[in-house]
Amino acid sequence: MDKLLEGLPNVLNAKEVSECLGISRASTYDLFHSEDFPALHVNARLLVTKENFRKWLIAHTNKAGLTEEPPRQEKKEEAQCLCYFIDERG
């Protein structure tokens, strides 16, 4: 999580959050206006402190606090089923 935020300023604007999360500016503005996002409204600017953004990210990841995907064993089983299905059809 800290590597994701490394090098960012202490107060982030919508553009920086958008780039950090890899989402559109429109989605970022929706996020800033959501009830549980710790946004600061300063005049017409929407900001979030890096620390509050970090806490929000942690609260919105899986319960283990991991940002990595779980092992993909299910995908392998799905692929095996698909191969079997293709073999059976000829």
Short mmCIF file of C-alpha atoms in Angstrom, two decimals:
data_model
loop_
_atom_site.label_atom_id
_atom_site.label_comp_id
_atom_site.label_asym_id
_atom_site.label_seq_id
_atom_site.Cartn_x
_atom_site.Cartn_y
_atom_site.Cartn_z
CA MET A 1 0.00 0.00 0.00
CA ASP A 2 2.78 2.41 0.90
CA LYS A 3 4.52 1.80 -2.45
CA LEU A 4 1.33 2.87 -4.22
CA LEU A 5 1.38 6.19 -2.37
CA GLU A 6 5.14 6.69 -2.40
CA GLY A 7 6.18 9.99 -3.91
CA LEU A 8 2.73 11.55 -3.74
CA PRO A 9 2.19 14.89 -1.98
CA ASN A 10 0.59 15.03 1.49
CA VAL A 11 -2.62 16.44 0.01
CA LEU A 12 -3.96 14.89 -3.19
CA ASN A 13 -6.26 16.43 -5.77
CA ALA A 14 -8.69 14.58 -8.04
CA LYS A 15 -6.16 14.19 -10.84
CA GLU A 16 -3.61 12.56 -8.52
CA VAL A 17 -6.22 10.20 -7.03
CA SER A 18 -7.43 9.34 -10.53
CA GLU A 19 -3.91 8.46 -11.67
CA CYS A 20 -3.14 6.55 -8.48
CA LEU A 21 -6.25 4.38 -8.76
CA GLY A 22 -6.20 4.14 -12.53
CA ILE A 23 -9.79 5.33 -12.89
CA SER A 24 -11.39 8.07 -14.96
CA ARG A 25 -11.69 11.63 -13.70
CA ALA A 26 -15.51 11.25 -13.71
CA SER A 27 -15.25 8.16 -11.47
CA THR A 28 -12.83 10.04 -9.23
CA TYR A 29 -15.28 12.92 -8.79
CA ASP A 30 -18.02 10.40 -7.98
CA LEU A 31 -15.67 8.93 -5.38
CA PHE A 32 -14.93 12.36 -3.88
CA HIS A 33 -18.68 12.96 -3.53
CA SER A 34 -19.42 9.57 -1.96
CA GLU A 35 -20.46 9.60 1.66
CA ASP A 36 -17.62 7.47 3.04
CA PHE A 37 -14.72 9.08 1.15
CA PRO A 38 -12.69 11.49 3.36
CA ALA A 39 -12.74 14.40 0.91
CA LEU A 40 -11.91 17.98 1.79
CA HIS A 41 -14.01 20.54 -0.04
CA VAL A 42 -11.98 23.75 -0.24
CA ASN A 43 -13.92 26.28 -2.28
CA ALA A 44 -14.36 24.50 -5.63
CA ARG A 45 -11.41 22.13 -5.07
CA LEU A 46 -11.73 18.54 -3.97
CA LEU A 47 -8.79 17.23 -1.96
CA VAL A 48 -7.89 14.35 0.33
CA THR A 49 -4.94 14.00 2.67
CA LYS A 50 -2.56 11.18 1.80
CA GLU A 51 -3.02 9.64 5.25
CA ASN A 52 -6.83 9.65 5.03
CA PHE A 53 -6.65 8.29 1.49
CA ARG A 54 -4.35 5.51 2.71
CA LYS A 55 -6.78 4.64 5.54
CA TRP A 56 -9.70 4.66 3.09
CA LEU A 57 -7.83 2.34 0.71
CA ILE A 58 -7.05 -0.09 3.53
CA ALA A 59 -10.67 -0.06 4.68
CA HIS A 60 -11.84 -0.81 1.14
CA THR A 61 -9.50 -3.70 0.35
CA ASN A 62 -10.24 -7.33 1.23
CA LYS A 63 -10.47 -8.29 4.89
CA ALA A 64 -6.86 -9.43 5.04
CA GLY A 65 -5.79 -5.97 3.90
CA LEU A 66 -4.11 -7.45 0.84
CA THR A 67 -3.86 -5.58 -2.42
CA GLU A 68 -2.69 -8.63 -4.33
CA GLU A 69 -5.05 -11.00 -6.06
CA PRO A 70 -5.73 -14.34 -4.36
CA PRO A 71 -4.18 -17.46 -5.88
CA ARG A 72 -5.82 -18.39 -9.16
CA GLN A 73 -6.44 -22.08 -8.55
CA GLU A 74 -10.14 -21.72 -9.47
CA LYS A 75 -9.13 -20.34 -12.86
CA LYS A 76 -6.94 -23.37 -13.51
CA GLU A 77 -9.83 -25.70 -12.66
CA GLU A 78 -12.13 -23.69 -14.96
CA ALA A 79 -9.57 -23.99 -17.76
CA GLN A 80 -9.34 -27.75 -17.23
CA CYS A 81 -13.13 -28.03 -17.42
CA LEU A 82 -13.17 -25.98 -20.61
CA CYS A 83 -10.48 -28.17 -22.18
CA TYR A 84 -12.45 -31.28 -21.24
CA PHE A 85 -15.59 -29.80 -22.77
CA ILE A 86 -13.74 -28.99 -26.02
CA ASP A 87 -12.20 -32.51 -26.14
CA GLU A 88 -15.61 -34.11 -25.65
CA ARG A 89 -17.10 -32.10 -28.55
CA GLY A 90 -14.32 -33.14 -30.86
#
